[in-house]
mmCIF file of C-alpha atoms and ligand atoms in Angstrom:
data_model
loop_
_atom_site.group_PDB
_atom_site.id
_atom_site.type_symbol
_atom_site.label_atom_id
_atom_site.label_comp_id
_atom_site.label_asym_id
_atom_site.label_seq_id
_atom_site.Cartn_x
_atom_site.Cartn_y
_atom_site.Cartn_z
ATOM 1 C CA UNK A 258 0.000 0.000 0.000
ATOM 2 C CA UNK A 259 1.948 3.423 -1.635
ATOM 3 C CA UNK A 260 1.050 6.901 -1.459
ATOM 4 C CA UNK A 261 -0.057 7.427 -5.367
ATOM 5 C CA UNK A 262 0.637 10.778 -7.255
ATOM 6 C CA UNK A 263 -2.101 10.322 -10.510
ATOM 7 C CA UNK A 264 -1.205 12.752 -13.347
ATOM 8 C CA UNK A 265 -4.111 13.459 -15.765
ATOM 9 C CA UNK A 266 -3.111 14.093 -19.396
ATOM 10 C CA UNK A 267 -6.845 15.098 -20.411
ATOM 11 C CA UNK A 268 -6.272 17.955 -17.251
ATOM 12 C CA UNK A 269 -2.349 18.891 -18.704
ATOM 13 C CA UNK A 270 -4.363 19.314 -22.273
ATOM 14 C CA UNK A 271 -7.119 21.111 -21.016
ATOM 15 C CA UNK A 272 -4.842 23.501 -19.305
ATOM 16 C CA UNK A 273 -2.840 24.556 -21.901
ATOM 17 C CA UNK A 274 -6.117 24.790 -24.111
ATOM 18 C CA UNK A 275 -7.138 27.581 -21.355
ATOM 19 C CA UNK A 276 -3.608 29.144 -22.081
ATOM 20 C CA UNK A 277 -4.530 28.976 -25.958
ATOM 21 C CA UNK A 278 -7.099 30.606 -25.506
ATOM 22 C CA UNK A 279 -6.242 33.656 -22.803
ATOM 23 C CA UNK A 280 -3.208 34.273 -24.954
ATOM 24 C CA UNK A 281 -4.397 33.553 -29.283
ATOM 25 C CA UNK A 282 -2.416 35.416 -30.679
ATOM 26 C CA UNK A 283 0.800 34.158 -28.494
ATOM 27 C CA UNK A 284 3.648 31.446 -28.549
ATOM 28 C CA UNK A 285 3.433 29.539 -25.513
ATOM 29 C CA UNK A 286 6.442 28.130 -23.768
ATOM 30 C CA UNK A 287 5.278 25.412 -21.340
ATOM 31 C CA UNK A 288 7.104 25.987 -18.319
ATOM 32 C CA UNK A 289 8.270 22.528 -17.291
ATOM 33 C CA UNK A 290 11.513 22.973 -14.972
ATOM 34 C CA UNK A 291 11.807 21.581 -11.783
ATOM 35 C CA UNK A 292 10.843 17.827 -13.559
ATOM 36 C CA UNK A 293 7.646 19.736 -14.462
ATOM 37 C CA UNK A 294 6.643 21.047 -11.205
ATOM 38 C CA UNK A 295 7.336 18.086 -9.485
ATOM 39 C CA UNK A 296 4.498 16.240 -12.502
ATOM 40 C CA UNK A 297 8.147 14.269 -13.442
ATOM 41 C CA UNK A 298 8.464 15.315 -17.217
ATOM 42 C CA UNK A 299 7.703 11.893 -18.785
ATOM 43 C CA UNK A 300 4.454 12.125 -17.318
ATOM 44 C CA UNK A 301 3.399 15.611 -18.644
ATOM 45 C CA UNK A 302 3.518 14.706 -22.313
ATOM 46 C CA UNK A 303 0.539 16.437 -23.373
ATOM 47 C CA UNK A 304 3.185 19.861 -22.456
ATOM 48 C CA UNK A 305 5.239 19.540 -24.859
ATOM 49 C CA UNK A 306 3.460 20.194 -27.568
ATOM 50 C CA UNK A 307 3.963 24.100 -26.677
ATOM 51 C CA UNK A 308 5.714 26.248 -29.516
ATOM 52 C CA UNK A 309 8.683 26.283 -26.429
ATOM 53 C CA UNK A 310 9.337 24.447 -23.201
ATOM 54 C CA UNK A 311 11.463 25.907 -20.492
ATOM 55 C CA UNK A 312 13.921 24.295 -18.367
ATOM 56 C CA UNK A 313 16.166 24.748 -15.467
ATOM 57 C CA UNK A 314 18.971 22.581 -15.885
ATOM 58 C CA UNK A 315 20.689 20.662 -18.200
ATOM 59 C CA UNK A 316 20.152 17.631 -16.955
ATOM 60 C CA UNK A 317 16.146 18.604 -17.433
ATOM 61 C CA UNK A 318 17.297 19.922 -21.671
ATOM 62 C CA UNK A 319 19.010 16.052 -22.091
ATOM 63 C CA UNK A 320 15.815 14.052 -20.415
ATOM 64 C CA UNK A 321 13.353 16.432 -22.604
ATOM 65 C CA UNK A 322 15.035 14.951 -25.865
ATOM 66 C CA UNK A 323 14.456 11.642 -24.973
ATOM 67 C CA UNK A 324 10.928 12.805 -25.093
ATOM 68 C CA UNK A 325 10.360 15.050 -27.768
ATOM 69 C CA UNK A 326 11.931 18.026 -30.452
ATOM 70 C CA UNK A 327 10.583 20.991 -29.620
ATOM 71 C CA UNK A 328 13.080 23.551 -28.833
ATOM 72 C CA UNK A 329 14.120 24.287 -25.491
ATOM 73 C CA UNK A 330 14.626 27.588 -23.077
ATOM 74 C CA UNK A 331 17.766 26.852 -21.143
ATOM 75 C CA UNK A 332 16.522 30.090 -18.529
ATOM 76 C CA UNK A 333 19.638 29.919 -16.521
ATOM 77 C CA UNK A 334 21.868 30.090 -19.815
ATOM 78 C CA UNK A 335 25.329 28.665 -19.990
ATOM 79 C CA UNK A 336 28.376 29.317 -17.487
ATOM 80 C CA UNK A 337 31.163 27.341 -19.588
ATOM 81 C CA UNK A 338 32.271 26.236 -23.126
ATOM 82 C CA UNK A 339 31.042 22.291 -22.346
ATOM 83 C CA UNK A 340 27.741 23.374 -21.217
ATOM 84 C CA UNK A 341 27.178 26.152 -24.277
ATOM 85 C CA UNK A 342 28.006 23.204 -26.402
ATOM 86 C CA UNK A 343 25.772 20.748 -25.274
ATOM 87 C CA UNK A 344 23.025 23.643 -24.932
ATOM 88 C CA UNK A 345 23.500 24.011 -28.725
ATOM 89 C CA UNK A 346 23.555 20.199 -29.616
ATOM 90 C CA UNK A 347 20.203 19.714 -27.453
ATOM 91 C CA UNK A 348 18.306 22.510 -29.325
ATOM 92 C CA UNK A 349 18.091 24.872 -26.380
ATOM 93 C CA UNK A 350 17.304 28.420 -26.977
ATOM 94 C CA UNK A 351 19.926 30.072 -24.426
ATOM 95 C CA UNK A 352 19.137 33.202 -21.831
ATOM 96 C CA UNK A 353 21.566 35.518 -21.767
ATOM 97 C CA UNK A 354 20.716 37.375 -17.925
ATOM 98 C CA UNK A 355 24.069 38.442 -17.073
ATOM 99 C CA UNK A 356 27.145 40.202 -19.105
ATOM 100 C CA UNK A 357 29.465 37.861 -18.169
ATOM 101 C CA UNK A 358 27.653 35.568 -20.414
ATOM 102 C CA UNK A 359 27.975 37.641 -23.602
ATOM 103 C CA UNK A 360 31.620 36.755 -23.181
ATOM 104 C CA UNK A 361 31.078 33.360 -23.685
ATOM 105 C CA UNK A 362 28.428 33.468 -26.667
ATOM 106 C CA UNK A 363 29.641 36.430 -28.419
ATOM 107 C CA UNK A 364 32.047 34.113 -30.482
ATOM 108 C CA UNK A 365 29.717 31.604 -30.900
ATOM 109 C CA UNK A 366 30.909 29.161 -34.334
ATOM 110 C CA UNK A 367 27.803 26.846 -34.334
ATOM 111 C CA UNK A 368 24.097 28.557 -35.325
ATOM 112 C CA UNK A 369 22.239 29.958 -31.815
ATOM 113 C CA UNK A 370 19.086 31.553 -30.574
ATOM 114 C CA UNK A 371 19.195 33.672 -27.313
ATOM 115 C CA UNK A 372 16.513 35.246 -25.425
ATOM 116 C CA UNK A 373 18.168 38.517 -23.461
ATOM 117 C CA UNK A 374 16.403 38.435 -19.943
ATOM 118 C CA UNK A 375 16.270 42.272 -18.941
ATOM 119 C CA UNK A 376 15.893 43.677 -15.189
ATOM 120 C CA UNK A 377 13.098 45.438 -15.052
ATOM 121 C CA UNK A 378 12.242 45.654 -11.088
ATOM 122 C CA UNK A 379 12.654 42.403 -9.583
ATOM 123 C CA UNK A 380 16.356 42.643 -9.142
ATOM 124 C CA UNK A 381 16.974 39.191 -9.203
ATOM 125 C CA UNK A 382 18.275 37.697 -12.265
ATOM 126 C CA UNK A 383 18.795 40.236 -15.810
ATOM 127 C CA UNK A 384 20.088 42.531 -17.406
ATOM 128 C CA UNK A 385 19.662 46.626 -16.787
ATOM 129 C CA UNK A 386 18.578 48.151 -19.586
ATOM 130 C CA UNK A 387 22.663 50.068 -20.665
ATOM 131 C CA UNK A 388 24.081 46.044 -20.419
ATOM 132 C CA UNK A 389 20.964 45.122 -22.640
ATOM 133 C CA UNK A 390 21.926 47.528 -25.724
ATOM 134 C CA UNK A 391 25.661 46.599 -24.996
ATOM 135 C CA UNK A 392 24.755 43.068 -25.352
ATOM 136 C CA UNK A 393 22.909 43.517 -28.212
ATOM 137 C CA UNK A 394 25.566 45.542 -29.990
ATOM 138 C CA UNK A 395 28.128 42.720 -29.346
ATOM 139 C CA UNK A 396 25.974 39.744 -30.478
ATOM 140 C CA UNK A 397 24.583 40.972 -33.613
ATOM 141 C CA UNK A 398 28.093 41.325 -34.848
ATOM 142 C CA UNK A 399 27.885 37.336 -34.653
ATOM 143 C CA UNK A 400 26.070 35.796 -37.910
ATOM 144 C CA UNK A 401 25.792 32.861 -36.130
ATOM 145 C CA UNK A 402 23.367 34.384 -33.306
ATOM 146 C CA UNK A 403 19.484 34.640 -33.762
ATOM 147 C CA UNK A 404 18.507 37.140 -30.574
ATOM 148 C CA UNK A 405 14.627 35.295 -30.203
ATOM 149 C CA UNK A 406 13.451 37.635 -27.884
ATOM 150 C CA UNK A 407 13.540 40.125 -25.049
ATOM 151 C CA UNK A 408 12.184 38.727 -21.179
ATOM 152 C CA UNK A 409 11.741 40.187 -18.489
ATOM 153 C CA UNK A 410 9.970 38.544 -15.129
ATOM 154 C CA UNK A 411 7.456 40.123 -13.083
ATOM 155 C CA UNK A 412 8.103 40.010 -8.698
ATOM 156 C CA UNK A 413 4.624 40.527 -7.845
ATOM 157 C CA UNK A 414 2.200 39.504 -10.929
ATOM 158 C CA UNK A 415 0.352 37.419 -8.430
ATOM 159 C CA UNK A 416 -0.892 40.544 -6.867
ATOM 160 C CA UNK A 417 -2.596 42.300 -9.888
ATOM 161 C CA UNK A 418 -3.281 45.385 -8.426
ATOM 162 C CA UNK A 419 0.261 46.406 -6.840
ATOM 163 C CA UNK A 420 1.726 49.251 -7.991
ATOM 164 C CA UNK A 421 5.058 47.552 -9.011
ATOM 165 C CA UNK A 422 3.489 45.524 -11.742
ATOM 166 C CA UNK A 423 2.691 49.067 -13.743
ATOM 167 C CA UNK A 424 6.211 50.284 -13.020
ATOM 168 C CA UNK A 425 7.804 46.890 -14.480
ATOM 169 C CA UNK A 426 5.587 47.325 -17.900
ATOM 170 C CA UNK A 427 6.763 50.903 -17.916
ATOM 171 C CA UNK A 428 10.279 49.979 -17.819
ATOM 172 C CA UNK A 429 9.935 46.573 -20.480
ATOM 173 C CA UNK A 430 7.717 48.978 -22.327
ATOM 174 C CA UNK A 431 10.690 52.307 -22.661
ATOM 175 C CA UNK A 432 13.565 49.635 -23.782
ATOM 176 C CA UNK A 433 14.601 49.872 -27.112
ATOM 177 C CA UNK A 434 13.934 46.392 -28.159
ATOM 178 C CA UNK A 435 10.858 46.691 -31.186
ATOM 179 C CA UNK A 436 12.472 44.353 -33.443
ATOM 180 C CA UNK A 437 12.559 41.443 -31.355
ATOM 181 C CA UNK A 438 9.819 39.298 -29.815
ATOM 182 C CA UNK A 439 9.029 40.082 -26.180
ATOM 183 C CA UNK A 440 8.169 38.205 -23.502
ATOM 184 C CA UNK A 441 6.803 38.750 -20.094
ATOM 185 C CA UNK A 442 4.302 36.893 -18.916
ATOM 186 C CA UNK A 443 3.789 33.733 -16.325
ATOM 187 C CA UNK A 444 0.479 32.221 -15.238
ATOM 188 C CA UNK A 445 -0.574 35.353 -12.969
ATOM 189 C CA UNK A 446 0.084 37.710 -15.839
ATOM 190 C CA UNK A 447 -1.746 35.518 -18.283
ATOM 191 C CA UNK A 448 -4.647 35.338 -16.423
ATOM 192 C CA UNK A 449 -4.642 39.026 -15.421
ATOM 193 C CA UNK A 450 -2.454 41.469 -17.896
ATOM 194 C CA UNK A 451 -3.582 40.978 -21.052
ATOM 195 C CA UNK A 452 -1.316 43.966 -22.287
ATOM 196 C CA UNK A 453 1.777 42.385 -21.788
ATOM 197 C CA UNK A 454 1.114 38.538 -23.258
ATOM 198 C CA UNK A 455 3.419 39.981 -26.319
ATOM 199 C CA UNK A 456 4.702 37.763 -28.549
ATOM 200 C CA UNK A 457 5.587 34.747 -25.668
ATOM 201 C CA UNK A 458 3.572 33.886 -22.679
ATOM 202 C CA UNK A 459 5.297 31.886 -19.779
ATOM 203 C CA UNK A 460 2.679 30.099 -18.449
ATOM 204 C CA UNK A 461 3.901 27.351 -15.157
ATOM 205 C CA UNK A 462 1.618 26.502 -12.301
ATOM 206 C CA UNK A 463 -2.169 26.965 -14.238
ATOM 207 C CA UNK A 464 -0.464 24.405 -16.662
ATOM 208 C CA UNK A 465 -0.837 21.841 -13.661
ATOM 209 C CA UNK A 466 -4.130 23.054 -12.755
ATOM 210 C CA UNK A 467 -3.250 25.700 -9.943
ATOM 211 C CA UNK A 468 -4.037 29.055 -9.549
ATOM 212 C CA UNK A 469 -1.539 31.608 -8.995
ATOM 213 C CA UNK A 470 -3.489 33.402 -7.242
ATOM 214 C CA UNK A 471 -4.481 31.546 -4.211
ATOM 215 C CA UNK A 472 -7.651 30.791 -4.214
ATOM 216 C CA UNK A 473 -8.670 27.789 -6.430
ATOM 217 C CA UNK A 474 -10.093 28.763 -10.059
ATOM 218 C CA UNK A 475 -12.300 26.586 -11.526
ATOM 219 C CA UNK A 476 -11.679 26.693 -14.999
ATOM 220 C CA UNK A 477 -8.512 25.191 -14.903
ATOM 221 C CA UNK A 478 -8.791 21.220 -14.174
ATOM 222 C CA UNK A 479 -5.863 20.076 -10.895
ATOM 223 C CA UNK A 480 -3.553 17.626 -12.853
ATOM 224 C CA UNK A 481 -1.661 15.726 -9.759
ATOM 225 C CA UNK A 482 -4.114 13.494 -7.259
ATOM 226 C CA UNK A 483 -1.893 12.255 -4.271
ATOM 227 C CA UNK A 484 -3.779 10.198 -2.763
ATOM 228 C CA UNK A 485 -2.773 7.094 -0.221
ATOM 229 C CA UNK A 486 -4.298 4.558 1.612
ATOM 230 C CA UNK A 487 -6.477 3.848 4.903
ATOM 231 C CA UNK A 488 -4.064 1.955 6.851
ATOM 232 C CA UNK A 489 -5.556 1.792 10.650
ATOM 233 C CA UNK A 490 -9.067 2.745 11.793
ATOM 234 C CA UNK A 491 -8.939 3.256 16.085
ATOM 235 C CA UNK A 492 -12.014 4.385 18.344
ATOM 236 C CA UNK A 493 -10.625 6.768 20.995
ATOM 237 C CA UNK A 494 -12.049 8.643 24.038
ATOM 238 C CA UNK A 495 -12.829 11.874 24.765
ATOM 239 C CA UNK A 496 -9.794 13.515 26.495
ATOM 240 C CA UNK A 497 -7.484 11.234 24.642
ATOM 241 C CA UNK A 498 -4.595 12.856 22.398
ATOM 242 C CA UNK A 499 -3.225 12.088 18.735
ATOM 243 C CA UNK A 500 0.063 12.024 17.385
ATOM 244 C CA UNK A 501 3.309 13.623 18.102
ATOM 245 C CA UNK A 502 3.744 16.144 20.916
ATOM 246 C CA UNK A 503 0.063 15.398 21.778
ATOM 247 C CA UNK A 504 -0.828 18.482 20.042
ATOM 248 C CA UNK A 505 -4.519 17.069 19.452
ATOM 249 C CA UNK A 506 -7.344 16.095 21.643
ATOM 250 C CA UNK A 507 -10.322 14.226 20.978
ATOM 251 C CA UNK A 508 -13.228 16.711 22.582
ATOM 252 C CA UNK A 509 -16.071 13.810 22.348
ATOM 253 C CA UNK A 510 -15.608 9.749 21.500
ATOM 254 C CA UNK A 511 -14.577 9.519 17.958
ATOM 255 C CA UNK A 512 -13.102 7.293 15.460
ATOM 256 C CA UNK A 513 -9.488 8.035 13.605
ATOM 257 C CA UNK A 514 -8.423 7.036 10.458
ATOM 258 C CA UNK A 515 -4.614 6.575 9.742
ATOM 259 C CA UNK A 516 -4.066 7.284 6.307
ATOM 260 C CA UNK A 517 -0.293 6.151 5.057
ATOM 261 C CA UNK A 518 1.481 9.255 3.513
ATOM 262 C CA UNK A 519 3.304 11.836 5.641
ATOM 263 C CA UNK A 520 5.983 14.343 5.179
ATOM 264 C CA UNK A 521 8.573 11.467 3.779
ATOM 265 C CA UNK A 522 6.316 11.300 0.743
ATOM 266 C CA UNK A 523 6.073 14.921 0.591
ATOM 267 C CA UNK A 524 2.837 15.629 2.826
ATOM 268 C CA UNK A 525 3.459 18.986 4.582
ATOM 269 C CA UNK A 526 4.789 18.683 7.833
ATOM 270 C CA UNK A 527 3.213 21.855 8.788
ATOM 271 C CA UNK A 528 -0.550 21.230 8.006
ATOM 272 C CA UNK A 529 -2.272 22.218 10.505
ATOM 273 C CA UNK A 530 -4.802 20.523 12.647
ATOM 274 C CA UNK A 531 -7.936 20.765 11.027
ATOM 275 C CA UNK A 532 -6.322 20.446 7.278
ATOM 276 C CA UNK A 533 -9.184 18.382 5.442
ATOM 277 C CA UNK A 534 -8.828 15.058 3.995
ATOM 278 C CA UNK A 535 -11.046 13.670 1.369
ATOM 279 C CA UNK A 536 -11.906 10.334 1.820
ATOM 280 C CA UNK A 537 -14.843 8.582 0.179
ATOM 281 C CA UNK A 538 -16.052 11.985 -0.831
ATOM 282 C CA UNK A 539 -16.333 13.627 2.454
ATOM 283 C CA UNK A 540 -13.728 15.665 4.035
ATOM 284 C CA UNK A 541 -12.732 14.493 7.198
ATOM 285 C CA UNK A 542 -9.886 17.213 9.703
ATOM 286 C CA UNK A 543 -6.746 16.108 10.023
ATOM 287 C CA UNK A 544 -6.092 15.634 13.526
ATOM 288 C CA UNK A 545 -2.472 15.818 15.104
ATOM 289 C CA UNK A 546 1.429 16.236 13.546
ATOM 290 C CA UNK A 547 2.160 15.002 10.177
ATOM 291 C CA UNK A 548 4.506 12.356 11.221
ATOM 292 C CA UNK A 549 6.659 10.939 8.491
ATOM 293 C CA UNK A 550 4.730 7.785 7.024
ATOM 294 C CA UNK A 551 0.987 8.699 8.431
ATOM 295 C CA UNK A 552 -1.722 11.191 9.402
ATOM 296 C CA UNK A 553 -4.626 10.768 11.506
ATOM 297 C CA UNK A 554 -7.825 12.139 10.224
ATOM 298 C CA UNK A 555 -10.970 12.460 12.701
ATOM 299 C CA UNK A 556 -13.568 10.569 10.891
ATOM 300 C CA UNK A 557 -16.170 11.074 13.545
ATOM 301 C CA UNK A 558 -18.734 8.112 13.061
ATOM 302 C CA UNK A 559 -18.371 7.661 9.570
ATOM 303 C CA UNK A 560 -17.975 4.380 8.168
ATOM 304 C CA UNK A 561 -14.142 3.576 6.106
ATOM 305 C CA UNK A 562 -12.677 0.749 6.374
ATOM 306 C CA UNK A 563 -8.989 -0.233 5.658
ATOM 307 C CA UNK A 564 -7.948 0.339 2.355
ATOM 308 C CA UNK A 565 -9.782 2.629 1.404
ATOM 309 C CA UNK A 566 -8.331 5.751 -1.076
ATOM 310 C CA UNK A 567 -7.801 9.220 0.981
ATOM 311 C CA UNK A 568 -7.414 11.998 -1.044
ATOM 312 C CA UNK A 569 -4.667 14.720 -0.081
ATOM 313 C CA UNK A 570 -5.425 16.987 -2.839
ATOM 314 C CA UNK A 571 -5.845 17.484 -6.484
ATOM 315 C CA UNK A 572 -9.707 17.168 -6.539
ATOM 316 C CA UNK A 573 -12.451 19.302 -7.492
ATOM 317 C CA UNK A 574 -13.419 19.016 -3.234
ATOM 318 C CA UNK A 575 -10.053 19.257 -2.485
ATOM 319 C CA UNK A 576 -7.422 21.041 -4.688
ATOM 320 C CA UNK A 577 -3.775 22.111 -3.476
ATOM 321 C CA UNK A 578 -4.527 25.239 -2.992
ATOM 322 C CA UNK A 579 -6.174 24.783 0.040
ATOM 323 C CA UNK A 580 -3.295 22.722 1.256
ATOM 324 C CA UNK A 581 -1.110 25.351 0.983
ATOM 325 C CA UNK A 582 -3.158 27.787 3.145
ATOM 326 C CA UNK A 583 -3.116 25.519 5.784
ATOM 327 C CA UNK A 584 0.146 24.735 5.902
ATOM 328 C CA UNK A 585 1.478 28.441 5.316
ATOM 329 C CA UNK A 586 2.815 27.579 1.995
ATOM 330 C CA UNK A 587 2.162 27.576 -1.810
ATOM 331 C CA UNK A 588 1.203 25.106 -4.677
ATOM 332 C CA UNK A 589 4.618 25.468 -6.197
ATOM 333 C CA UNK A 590 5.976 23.801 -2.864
ATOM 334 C CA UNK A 591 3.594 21.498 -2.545
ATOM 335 C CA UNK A 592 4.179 19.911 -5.853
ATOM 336 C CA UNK A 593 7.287 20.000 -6.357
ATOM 337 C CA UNK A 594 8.037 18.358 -2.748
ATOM 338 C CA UNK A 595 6.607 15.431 -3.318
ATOM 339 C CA UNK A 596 9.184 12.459 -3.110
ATOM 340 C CA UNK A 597 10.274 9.894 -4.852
ATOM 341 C CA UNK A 598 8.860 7.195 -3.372
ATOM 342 C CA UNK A 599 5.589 8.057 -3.815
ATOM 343 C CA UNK A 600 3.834 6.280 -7.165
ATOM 344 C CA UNK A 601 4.024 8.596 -9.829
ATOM 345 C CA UNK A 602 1.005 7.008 -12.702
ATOM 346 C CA UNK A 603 -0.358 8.529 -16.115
ATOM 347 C CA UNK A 604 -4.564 8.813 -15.725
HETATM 348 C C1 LIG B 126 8.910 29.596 -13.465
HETATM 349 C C2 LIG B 126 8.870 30.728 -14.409
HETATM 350 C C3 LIG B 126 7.681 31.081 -15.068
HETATM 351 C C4 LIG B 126 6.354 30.438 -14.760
HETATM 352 O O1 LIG B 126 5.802 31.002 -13.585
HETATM 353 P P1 LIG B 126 4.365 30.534 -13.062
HETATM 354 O O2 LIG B 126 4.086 31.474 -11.943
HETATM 355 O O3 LIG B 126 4.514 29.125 -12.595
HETATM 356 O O4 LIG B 126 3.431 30.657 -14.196
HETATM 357 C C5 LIG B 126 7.752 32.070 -16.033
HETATM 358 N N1 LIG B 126 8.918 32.692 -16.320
HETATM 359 C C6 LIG B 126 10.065 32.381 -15.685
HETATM 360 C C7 LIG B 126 11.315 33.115 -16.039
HETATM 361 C C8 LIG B 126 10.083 31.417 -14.707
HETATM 362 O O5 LIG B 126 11.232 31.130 -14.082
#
């Protein structure tokens, strides 16, 4: 009996129909780094059939050929001759987000295409705008280099009111950069700044079902079930305590399920008590620490019997972003957490 991770190819297609759709006119790279979102890439076929399909490593470039053609978005770019080389044999489009990197493509011998990532507010990774025309200048010199298009990445597009997303558009929008493709928006932006979907949209987490935003949004369909198995059912006594530390106490005569996943499998150890469970489709509180194999859920006097399927998330009932709220985190986390040893199937 395994904690199960279900990945649903009709939800991966009907997401990136949604992105279609918010964004005609646009090229879509499927974000699908971090073994796409923690979906593992060989899984999430229906993906990467995007015009693009952006990685952050290597490592992620080489599996993605095993898999399919399309070309690539190697976002961190190259650090070293080896790596620019194998970028260019795996079909990778190449960021460029720092000058140091110029360096190393400017004499490039073998035919490249380079997106410039620009600065524009989140000071993390990028160019500023005066290493962005120097760049420029020094690359086009290069027959061999195709400049794709000009990115930038917004700090706070999950917030579509704050002030900061205006004054990022106002600095993409007062670069000098007309003749190339731009590109600026992720899932947040997508769904809520249709001025800047430009030429490429960026779209990640609503790919896998998950709303940038928070709150679940029900036109996009949760790709990844975890779900794991009834393992124990106990009556207990009013007064009596659950788990770890003893941080839960039964305030009537009740009945608790154990349900076999925990924070091992990538169950957050920081859901709180109360954090539902979906099992037989009711949700039951979680009641008690997440140990690191099981959970206790307070079923009350509902009937479940051993074996039977709890749900953790990825339902219509029960999606991840409710998870996350009760555990002080986000999707993104969630997803990507979840370990190895859970049972990663195509549905
Ligand atoms: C991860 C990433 C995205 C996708 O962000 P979501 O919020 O998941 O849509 C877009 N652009 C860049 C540069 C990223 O690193």
């Amino acid at each position: 009996m395994h904690a199960v991770a279900a990945i649903s190819q009709s939800a991966l297609a009907h997401n990136l129909s949604i992105v279609r759709a918010q964004a005609p006119h646009c090229k879509i790279v499927s974000m699908v780094k971090a073994n796409a979102y923690g979906h593992h890439l060989s899984h999430s076929t229906p993906l990467l059939q995007a015009d693009l399909l952006g990685v952050s490593e290597l490592s992620e470039a080489r599996q993605l050929r095993q898999l399919c053609n399309q070309p690539i978005l190697l976002l961190p770019g190259v650090y070293n001759p080896t790596d620019l080389n194998e970028a260019i044999e795996l079909g990778c489009h190449v960021v460029i987000h720092h000058p140091s990197q110029v360096a190393l493509i400017a004499n490039a011998t073998q035919a490249l295409n380079i997106w410039l990532k620009v600065d524009t507010g989140m000071h993390r990774l990028g160019l500023s705008a005066d290493e962005l025309n120097s760049s420029i200048q020094q690359l086009v010199k290069n027959p061999n280099i195709h400049i794709e298009a000009v990115m930038s990445h917004f700090a706070c597009a999950d917030e579509p009111s704050n002030v900061k997303n205006l004054q990022q558009i106002s600095h993409f929008n007062q670069l000098d950069i007309a003749c190339f493709n731009r590109s600026m928006a992720n899932s947040a932006a997508i769904l809520s700044q249709p001025s800047v979907h430009f030429d490429y949209v960026r779209p990640g987490i609503m790919l896998y079902g998950v709303s940038p935003f928070g709150e679940p949004d029900e036109t996009l369909q949760p790709v990844m079930q975890l779900s794991a198995p009834v393992v124990s059912i106990k009556k207990i006594s009013v007064g009596e305590c659950v788990g770890y530390g003893a941080t839960w106490q039964a305030k009537e005569d009740t009945t608790i399920a154990v349900i076999g996943i925990g924070y091992g499998d990538g169950y957050p150890r920081h859901a709180k008590n109360g954090t539902p469970v979906l099992i037989n489709n009711t949700l039951y509180p979680l009641a008690g620490r997440v140990s690191m194999d099981l959970i206790c859920v307070d079923i009350g006097n509902a009937l479940v019997n051993i074996g039977d399927k709890a749900i953790l998330w990825g339902h219509d009932k029960l999606r991840v972003e409710t998870i996350a709220q009760y555990s002080d985190t986000i999707g993104y986390e969630l997803l990507t957490h979840v370990s190895s040893r859970v049972n990663f199937i195509k549905t």
